[in-house]
Amino acid sequence: MLGFPCLRRVDVLRTVQLGQRRWITVSARRLAETADGPAVTQTNKAEATMKRFWKDVDVAERDGGYVVTLDRRALKTPSGNTLLLPRNKFAVASLIAAEWESQSTVLKPHALPITSLASRAIDAFTNATERAQVQKGLLDYLHTDTICFHQDEPHQLVTLQKQHWDPLLDWARKSYGVDVRKAESLFSSTQPPETAEKLAKALDELDQWELASFERATHVTKSFLIALALVKRCLNVEQAANAAHVEVNSQIQRWGEVEDTHDVDYHDVRRQLGSAACLLMRV
């Protein structure tokens, strides 16, 4: 696999941490109302809906798939759809249940990354029109892809580019039969129309869960190709994070790490990419 070991389930489970600062689409208030939480007055409603309002979390079979239940009531998405996972997503349902079980006293929406991704897949990517709009926007990342903008100095950056980016470019070229070009200018679209067309077809072939994972990974890494390799299981989470952080890591090698900045970003990127990888699990 061109030097990249395939994604293993253990890589995913070890990487995912139940926490995330961005890309949360789940509405805590809607979920609380769906689960028929206790009645509250107008003055303390906002505060009460942020508290744990359920006792038991479980995974139940329903309508040919699995749902996560709070006190036997199935979770709903922000659009009001039942958060129903197919039969090959039992592990994902279990991870979502773990997210909700981990909410001890106060409901923390940022600690529900897989819940938010599954909701996004259901609410957005079962609608053909919305899916097409999202895919069009994601394809734009191809022309500004981080891994296509190489520099010839400093040497730390050049070394990391060769280590993490060049194999990815070779993988994309061989796997999809496309001409992926390195950029010569920050202000020019570097990829030929034929390349964009073929990779657009690759997006068409993704199912709703893969597309939701791809969207999050693209936004986190600023790279169409890193996200595609992650979804296709040709990069694991750690490899994808390192590829996304080539420029940052080269700066750390030169100048050292900035406390409460580089270290926070390090874990945040892995949480987000870890949740994207988990949604891909089929077991």
mmCIF file of C-alpha atoms in Angstrom:
data_model
loop_
_atom_site.group_PDB
_atom_site.id
_atom_site.type_symbol
_atom_site.label_atom_id
_atom_site.label_comp_id
_atom_site.label_asym_id
_atom_site.label_seq_id
_atom_site.Cartn_x
_atom_site.Cartn_y
_atom_site.Cartn_z
ATOM 1 C CA MET A 1 0.000 0.000 0.000
ATOM 2 C CA LEU A 2 2.792 2.391 -0.997
ATOM 3 C CA GLY A 3 4.363 2.416 2.424
ATOM 4 C CA PHE A 4 1.136 3.108 4.280
ATOM 5 C CA PRO A 5 -0.216 0.247 6.424
ATOM 6 C CA CYS A 6 -3.965 -0.174 6.184
ATOM 7 C CA LEU A 7 -6.087 1.261 8.944
ATOM 8 C CA ARG A 8 -6.594 -1.224 11.748
ATOM 9 C CA ARG A 9 -9.471 -1.194 14.187
ATOM 10 C CA VAL A 10 -7.061 -0.966 17.102
ATOM 11 C CA ASP A 11 -5.521 2.199 15.609
ATOM 12 C CA VAL A 12 -8.930 3.835 15.604
ATOM 13 C CA LEU A 13 -9.949 2.778 19.080
ATOM 14 C CA ARG A 14 -6.644 3.855 20.586
ATOM 15 C CA THR A 15 -6.768 7.246 18.900
ATOM 16 C CA VAL A 16 -10.317 8.384 19.594
ATOM 17 C CA GLN A 17 -10.731 10.539 22.656
ATOM 18 C CA LEU A 18 -14.227 11.541 23.685
ATOM 19 C CA GLY A 19 -13.765 15.256 23.237
ATOM 20 C CA GLN A 20 -13.675 17.873 20.480
ATOM 21 C CA ARG A 21 -13.770 21.637 20.197
ATOM 22 C CA ARG A 22 -15.074 22.113 16.671
ATOM 23 C CA TRP A 23 -17.369 20.641 14.030
ATOM 24 C CA ILE A 24 -20.205 19.859 16.433
ATOM 25 C CA THR A 25 -23.610 19.727 14.763
ATOM 26 C CA VAL A 26 -25.633 18.056 17.496
ATOM 27 C CA SER A 27 -28.015 20.342 19.350
ATOM 28 C CA ALA A 28 -27.981 19.517 23.039
ATOM 29 C CA ARG A 29 -31.306 21.228 23.524
ATOM 30 C CA ARG A 30 -33.028 19.225 20.783
ATOM 31 C CA LEU A 31 -31.614 15.991 22.094
ATOM 32 C CA ALA A 32 -32.753 16.855 25.590
ATOM 33 C CA GLU A 33 -36.281 17.644 24.445
ATOM 34 C CA THR A 34 -36.380 14.460 22.346
ATOM 35 C CA ALA A 35 -35.506 12.383 25.360
ATOM 36 C CA ASP A 36 -38.391 13.944 27.307
ATOM 37 C CA GLY A 37 -36.236 15.462 30.008
ATOM 38 C CA PRO A 38 -37.801 16.885 33.171
ATOM 39 C CA ALA A 39 -40.001 19.944 32.946
ATOM 40 C CA VAL A 40 -38.229 23.197 33.742
ATOM 41 C CA THR A 41 -39.232 26.804 34.246
ATOM 42 C CA GLN A 42 -38.431 29.542 31.738
ATOM 43 C CA THR A 43 -35.719 31.024 33.953
ATOM 44 C CA ASN A 44 -33.701 27.865 34.453
ATOM 45 C CA LYS A 45 -34.512 26.067 31.167
ATOM 46 C CA ALA A 46 -31.183 26.834 29.460
ATOM 47 C CA GLU A 47 -29.190 25.623 32.444
ATOM 48 C CA ALA A 48 -31.283 22.502 33.000
ATOM 49 C CA THR A 49 -31.037 21.294 29.410
ATOM 50 C CA MET A 50 -27.274 21.232 29.807
ATOM 51 C CA LYS A 51 -27.463 18.792 32.709
ATOM 52 C CA ARG A 52 -27.572 15.028 32.423
ATOM 53 C CA PHE A 53 -31.267 14.233 32.203
ATOM 54 C CA TRP A 54 -31.059 10.453 31.687
ATOM 55 C CA LYS A 55 -30.047 7.497 33.815
ATOM 56 C CA ASP A 56 -29.469 4.633 31.389
ATOM 57 C CA VAL A 57 -27.717 4.500 28.005
ATOM 58 C CA ASP A 58 -28.117 1.490 25.767
ATOM 59 C CA VAL A 59 -27.875 0.237 22.183
ATOM 60 C CA ALA A 60 -31.057 -1.350 20.823
ATOM 61 C CA GLU A 61 -32.051 -3.036 17.578
ATOM 62 C CA ARG A 62 -34.666 -1.140 15.623
ATOM 63 C CA ASP A 63 -35.907 -0.987 12.027
ATOM 64 C CA GLY A 64 -33.172 -3.300 10.780
ATOM 65 C CA GLY A 65 -30.359 -1.364 12.451
ATOM 66 C CA TYR A 66 -29.236 0.040 15.783
ATOM 67 C CA VAL A 67 -30.215 3.068 17.818
ATOM 68 C CA VAL A 68 -28.686 4.550 20.937
ATOM 69 C CA THR A 69 -31.253 5.051 23.658
ATOM 70 C CA LEU A 70 -31.397 7.316 26.675
ATOM 71 C CA ASP A 71 -33.820 5.792 29.157
ATOM 72 C CA ARG A 72 -35.164 3.650 26.291
ATOM 73 C CA ARG A 73 -35.813 6.660 24.029
ATOM 74 C CA ALA A 74 -33.841 6.746 20.783
ATOM 75 C CA LEU A 75 -31.539 9.680 20.093
ATOM 76 C CA LYS A 76 -32.630 12.106 17.403
ATOM 77 C CA THR A 77 -30.533 14.200 15.045
ATOM 78 C CA PRO A 78 -30.768 18.017 15.022
ATOM 79 C CA SER A 79 -33.232 17.726 12.114
ATOM 80 C CA GLY A 80 -35.460 15.385 14.094
ATOM 81 C CA ASN A 81 -34.520 12.149 12.371
ATOM 82 C CA THR A 82 -33.935 9.017 14.401
ATOM 83 C CA LEU A 83 -30.210 8.438 14.750
ATOM 84 C CA LEU A 84 -30.441 5.006 13.124
ATOM 85 C CA LEU A 85 -27.244 3.158 12.260
ATOM 86 C CA PRO A 86 -27.138 0.183 9.856
ATOM 87 C CA ARG A 87 -26.377 -3.307 11.092
ATOM 88 C CA ASN A 88 -22.729 -3.036 10.066
ATOM 89 C CA LYS A 89 -22.294 -0.051 12.402
ATOM 90 C CA PHE A 90 -22.793 -1.724 15.778
ATOM 91 C CA ALA A 91 -19.305 -0.630 16.893
ATOM 92 C CA VAL A 92 -20.150 2.956 15.971
ATOM 93 C CA ALA A 93 -23.400 2.736 17.931
ATOM 94 C CA SER A 94 -21.420 1.451 20.910
ATOM 95 C CA LEU A 95 -18.992 4.368 20.690
ATOM 96 C CA ILE A 96 -21.876 6.852 20.524
ATOM 97 C CA ALA A 97 -23.399 5.212 23.591
ATOM 98 C CA ALA A 98 -20.045 5.561 25.352
ATOM 99 C CA GLU A 99 -19.990 9.277 24.541
ATOM 100 C CA TRP A 100 -23.352 9.751 26.230
ATOM 101 C CA GLU A 101 -22.511 7.511 29.173
ATOM 102 C CA SER A 102 -19.358 9.557 29.773
ATOM 103 C CA GLN A 103 -21.443 12.702 30.356
ATOM 104 C CA SER A 104 -21.399 12.605 34.138
ATOM 105 C CA THR A 105 -23.212 15.731 35.350
ATOM 106 C CA VAL A 106 -23.229 18.487 32.759
ATOM 107 C CA LEU A 107 -23.947 17.752 29.105
ATOM 108 C CA LYS A 108 -20.938 18.771 27.017
ATOM 109 C CA PRO A 109 -21.765 18.873 23.289
ATOM 110 C CA HIS A 110 -18.057 19.158 22.417
ATOM 111 C CA ALA A 111 -17.590 15.669 23.879
ATOM 112 C CA LEU A 112 -19.929 14.066 21.324
ATOM 113 C CA PRO A 113 -17.802 13.994 18.155
ATOM 114 C CA ILE A 114 -19.055 10.680 16.763
ATOM 115 C CA THR A 115 -22.665 11.560 17.593
ATOM 116 C CA SER A 116 -22.310 14.780 15.620
ATOM 117 C CA LEU A 117 -20.750 12.996 12.647
ATOM 118 C CA ALA A 118 -23.433 10.310 12.506
ATOM 119 C CA SER A 119 -26.093 13.024 12.714
ATOM 120 C CA ARG A 120 -24.442 14.905 9.876
ATOM 121 C CA ALA A 121 -24.408 11.772 7.729
ATOM 122 C CA ILE A 122 -28.119 11.223 8.310
ATOM 123 C CA ASP A 123 -29.347 14.806 8.066
ATOM 124 C CA ALA A 124 -27.224 16.060 5.163
ATOM 125 C CA PHE A 125 -26.109 13.184 3.016
ATOM 126 C CA THR A 126 -29.378 11.406 2.421
ATOM 127 C CA ASN A 127 -30.538 14.517 0.568
ATOM 128 C CA ALA A 128 -29.230 14.484 -3.011
ATOM 129 C CA THR A 129 -29.296 18.264 -3.448
ATOM 130 C CA GLU A 130 -27.468 19.039 -0.234
ATOM 131 C CA ARG A 131 -24.987 16.245 -0.847
ATOM 132 C CA ALA A 132 -24.152 17.647 -4.291
ATOM 133 C CA GLN A 133 -23.571 21.117 -2.836
ATOM 134 C CA VAL A 134 -21.263 19.769 -0.137
ATOM 135 C CA GLN A 135 -19.282 17.684 -2.629
ATOM 136 C CA LYS A 136 -18.792 20.716 -4.843
ATOM 137 C CA GLY A 137 -17.388 22.675 -1.934
ATOM 138 C CA LEU A 138 -15.118 19.828 -0.874
ATOM 139 C CA LEU A 139 -13.751 19.465 -4.396
ATOM 140 C CA ASP A 140 -12.516 23.066 -4.188
ATOM 141 C CA TYR A 141 -10.029 21.914 -1.549
ATOM 142 C CA LEU A 142 -8.272 19.904 -4.246
ATOM 143 C CA HIS A 143 -7.030 23.090 -5.897
ATOM 144 C CA THR A 144 -5.642 24.508 -2.646
ATOM 145 C CA ASP A 145 -4.571 21.188 -1.157
ATOM 146 C CA THR A 146 -1.984 21.618 1.583
ATOM 147 C CA ILE A 147 0.192 18.755 0.364
ATOM 148 C CA CYS A 148 0.535 20.237 -3.129
ATOM 149 C CA PHE A 149 2.281 23.405 -1.936
ATOM 150 C CA HIS A 150 5.939 22.441 -1.469
ATOM 151 C CA GLN A 151 8.794 24.723 -0.461
ATOM 152 C CA ASP A 152 12.522 24.264 -0.996
ATOM 153 C CA GLU A 153 13.576 25.562 2.444
ATOM 154 C CA PRO A 154 14.165 25.249 5.365
ATOM 155 C CA HIS A 155 15.616 21.758 5.279
ATOM 156 C CA GLN A 156 13.394 20.536 8.144
ATOM 157 C CA LEU A 157 10.310 21.336 6.091
ATOM 158 C CA VAL A 158 11.748 19.799 2.920
ATOM 159 C CA THR A 159 12.488 16.560 4.767
ATOM 160 C CA LEU A 160 8.966 16.312 6.211
ATOM 161 C CA GLN A 161 7.389 17.119 2.835
ATOM 162 C CA LYS A 162 9.262 14.241 1.237
ATOM 163 C CA GLN A 163 8.426 11.902 4.105
ATOM 164 C CA HIS A 164 4.698 12.619 4.440
ATOM 165 C CA TRP A 165 3.498 14.318 1.255
ATOM 166 C CA ASP A 166 5.351 12.746 -1.666
ATOM 167 C CA PRO A 167 4.072 9.189 -0.937
ATOM 168 C CA LEU A 168 0.519 10.534 -0.731
ATOM 169 C CA LEU A 169 0.814 12.266 -4.090
ATOM 170 C CA ASP A 170 2.180 9.063 -5.632
ATOM 171 C CA TRP A 171 -0.683 7.068 -4.082
ATOM 172 C CA ALA A 172 -3.311 9.401 -5.546
ATOM 173 C CA ARG A 173 -1.722 9.350 -8.991
ATOM 174 C CA LYS A 174 -1.499 5.558 -9.138
ATOM 175 C CA SER A 175 -4.802 4.752 -7.425
ATOM 176 C CA TYR A 176 -6.960 7.097 -9.514
ATOM 177 C CA GLY A 177 -4.887 7.496 -12.674
ATOM 178 C CA VAL A 178 -4.695 11.262 -12.277
ATOM 179 C CA ASP A 179 -2.102 13.967 -12.758
ATOM 180 C CA VAL A 180 -1.764 15.634 -9.359
ATOM 181 C CA ARG A 181 0.558 18.584 -9.726
ATOM 182 C CA LYS A 182 2.579 20.458 -7.163
ATOM 183 C CA ALA A 183 1.660 24.119 -6.999
ATOM 184 C CA GLU A 184 3.865 26.839 -8.438
ATOM 185 C CA SER A 185 1.857 29.725 -6.989
ATOM 186 C CA LEU A 186 -0.469 30.293 -4.058
ATOM 187 C CA PHE A 187 -2.829 32.146 -6.371
ATOM 188 C CA SER A 188 -3.326 29.631 -9.146
ATOM 189 C CA SER A 189 -5.504 26.551 -9.512
ATOM 190 C CA THR A 190 -2.972 23.804 -10.079
ATOM 191 C CA GLN A 191 -4.974 20.690 -10.893
ATOM 192 C CA PRO A 192 -6.114 19.934 -14.453
ATOM 193 C CA PRO A 193 -9.833 19.521 -15.185
ATOM 194 C CA GLU A 194 -9.409 15.796 -15.874
ATOM 195 C CA THR A 195 -7.979 15.279 -12.395
ATOM 196 C CA ALA A 196 -10.839 17.157 -10.756
ATOM 197 C CA GLU A 197 -13.364 15.183 -12.785
ATOM 198 C CA LYS A 198 -11.964 11.801 -11.779
ATOM 199 C CA LEU A 199 -11.695 12.717 -8.111
ATOM 200 C CA ALA A 200 -15.220 14.127 -8.189
ATOM 201 C CA LYS A 201 -16.368 10.670 -9.267
ATOM 202 C CA ALA A 202 -14.472 9.221 -6.306
ATOM 203 C CA LEU A 203 -16.624 11.400 -4.026
ATOM 204 C CA ASP A 204 -19.771 10.202 -5.792
ATOM 205 C CA GLU A 205 -18.866 6.638 -4.843
ATOM 206 C CA LEU A 206 -18.647 7.367 -1.098
ATOM 207 C CA ASP A 207 -21.607 6.345 1.035
ATOM 208 C CA GLN A 208 -23.159 8.820 3.468
ATOM 209 C CA TRP A 209 -20.937 7.735 6.379
ATOM 210 C CA GLU A 210 -17.752 7.929 4.336
ATOM 211 C CA LEU A 211 -18.699 11.349 3.006
ATOM 212 C CA ALA A 212 -19.351 12.680 6.511
ATOM 213 C CA SER A 213 -15.945 11.388 7.602
ATOM 214 C CA PHE A 214 -14.332 12.814 4.470
ATOM 215 C CA GLU A 215 -15.893 16.229 5.086
ATOM 216 C CA ARG A 216 -14.602 16.445 8.654
ATOM 217 C CA ALA A 217 -11.134 15.204 7.705
ATOM 218 C CA THR A 218 -10.913 17.693 4.830
ATOM 219 C CA HIS A 219 -11.855 20.620 7.030
ATOM 220 C CA VAL A 220 -9.429 19.563 9.762
ATOM 221 C CA THR A 221 -6.429 18.897 7.503
ATOM 222 C CA LYS A 222 -7.174 21.431 4.753
ATOM 223 C CA SER A 223 -6.351 18.618 2.373
ATOM 224 C CA PHE A 224 -8.594 16.759 -0.056
ATOM 225 C CA LEU A 225 -5.967 14.051 -0.546
ATOM 226 C CA ILE A 226 -5.198 13.395 3.118
ATOM 227 C CA ALA A 227 -8.925 13.029 3.771
ATOM 228 C CA LEU A 228 -9.357 10.697 0.815
ATOM 229 C CA ALA A 229 -6.473 8.493 1.951
ATOM 230 C CA LEU A 230 -7.932 8.311 5.464
ATOM 231 C CA VAL A 231 -11.377 7.339 4.194
ATOM 232 C CA LYS A 232 -9.842 4.745 1.867
ATOM 233 C CA ARG A 233 -7.885 3.347 4.834
ATOM 234 C CA CYS A 234 -4.509 3.982 3.295
ATOM 235 C CA LEU A 235 -3.569 6.294 6.168
ATOM 236 C CA ASN A 236 -4.274 5.732 9.826
ATOM 237 C CA VAL A 237 -5.181 8.609 12.124
ATOM 238 C CA GLU A 238 -1.635 9.264 13.314
ATOM 239 C CA GLN A 239 -0.285 9.314 9.753
ATOM 240 C CA ALA A 240 -3.042 11.664 8.597
ATOM 241 C CA ALA A 241 -2.385 14.003 11.524
ATOM 242 C CA ASN A 242 1.355 14.041 10.834
ATOM 243 C CA ALA A 243 0.744 14.789 7.153
ATOM 244 C CA ALA A 244 -1.549 17.664 8.111
ATOM 245 C CA HIS A 245 1.037 19.047 10.552
ATOM 246 C CA VAL A 246 4.118 19.002 8.340
ATOM 247 C CA GLU A 247 4.568 22.783 8.420
ATOM 248 C CA VAL A 248 3.844 23.042 12.138
ATOM 249 C CA ASN A 249 6.182 20.183 12.969
ATOM 250 C CA SER A 250 8.969 21.745 10.936
ATOM 251 C CA GLN A 251 8.562 24.955 12.957
ATOM 252 C CA ILE A 252 8.633 22.984 16.204
ATOM 253 C CA GLN A 253 11.868 21.324 15.101
ATOM 254 C CA ARG A 254 13.422 24.732 14.448
ATOM 255 C CA TRP A 255 12.037 26.854 17.278
ATOM 256 C CA GLY A 256 10.549 24.479 19.821
ATOM 257 C CA GLU A 257 6.994 23.832 21.003
ATOM 258 C CA VAL A 258 4.696 26.573 22.261
ATOM 259 C CA GLU A 259 2.963 25.337 25.395
ATOM 260 C CA ASP A 260 -0.865 25.442 25.412
ATOM 261 C CA THR A 261 -0.851 25.975 21.655
ATOM 262 C CA HIS A 262 0.979 23.250 19.760
ATOM 263 C CA ASP A 263 0.145 20.587 22.323
ATOM 264 C CA VAL A 264 -3.556 21.496 22.377
ATOM 265 C CA ASP A 265 -3.741 21.473 18.591
ATOM 266 C CA TYR A 266 -1.910 18.130 18.527
ATOM 267 C CA HIS A 267 -4.630 16.411 20.541
ATOM 268 C CA ASP A 268 -7.522 18.298 18.963
ATOM 269 C CA VAL A 269 -6.608 17.206 15.428
ATOM 270 C CA ARG A 270 -6.340 13.585 16.539
ATOM 271 C CA ARG A 271 -9.718 13.710 18.273
ATOM 272 C CA GLN A 272 -11.378 14.979 15.141
ATOM 273 C CA LEU A 273 -9.626 12.627 12.752
ATOM 274 C CA GLY A 274 -10.170 9.781 15.204
ATOM 275 C CA SER A 275 -13.920 10.367 15.217
ATOM 276 C CA ALA A 276 -13.904 10.438 11.405
ATOM 277 C CA ALA A 277 -12.035 7.130 11.300
ATOM 278 C CA CYS A 278 -14.399 5.553 13.821
ATOM 279 C CA LEU A 279 -17.451 6.347 11.727
ATOM 280 C CA LEU A 280 -15.891 4.254 8.948
ATOM 281 C CA MET A 281 -15.901 1.090 11.054
ATOM 282 C CA ARG A 282 -18.023 -1.749 9.729
ATOM 283 C CA VAL A 283 -18.584 -4.288 12.462
#
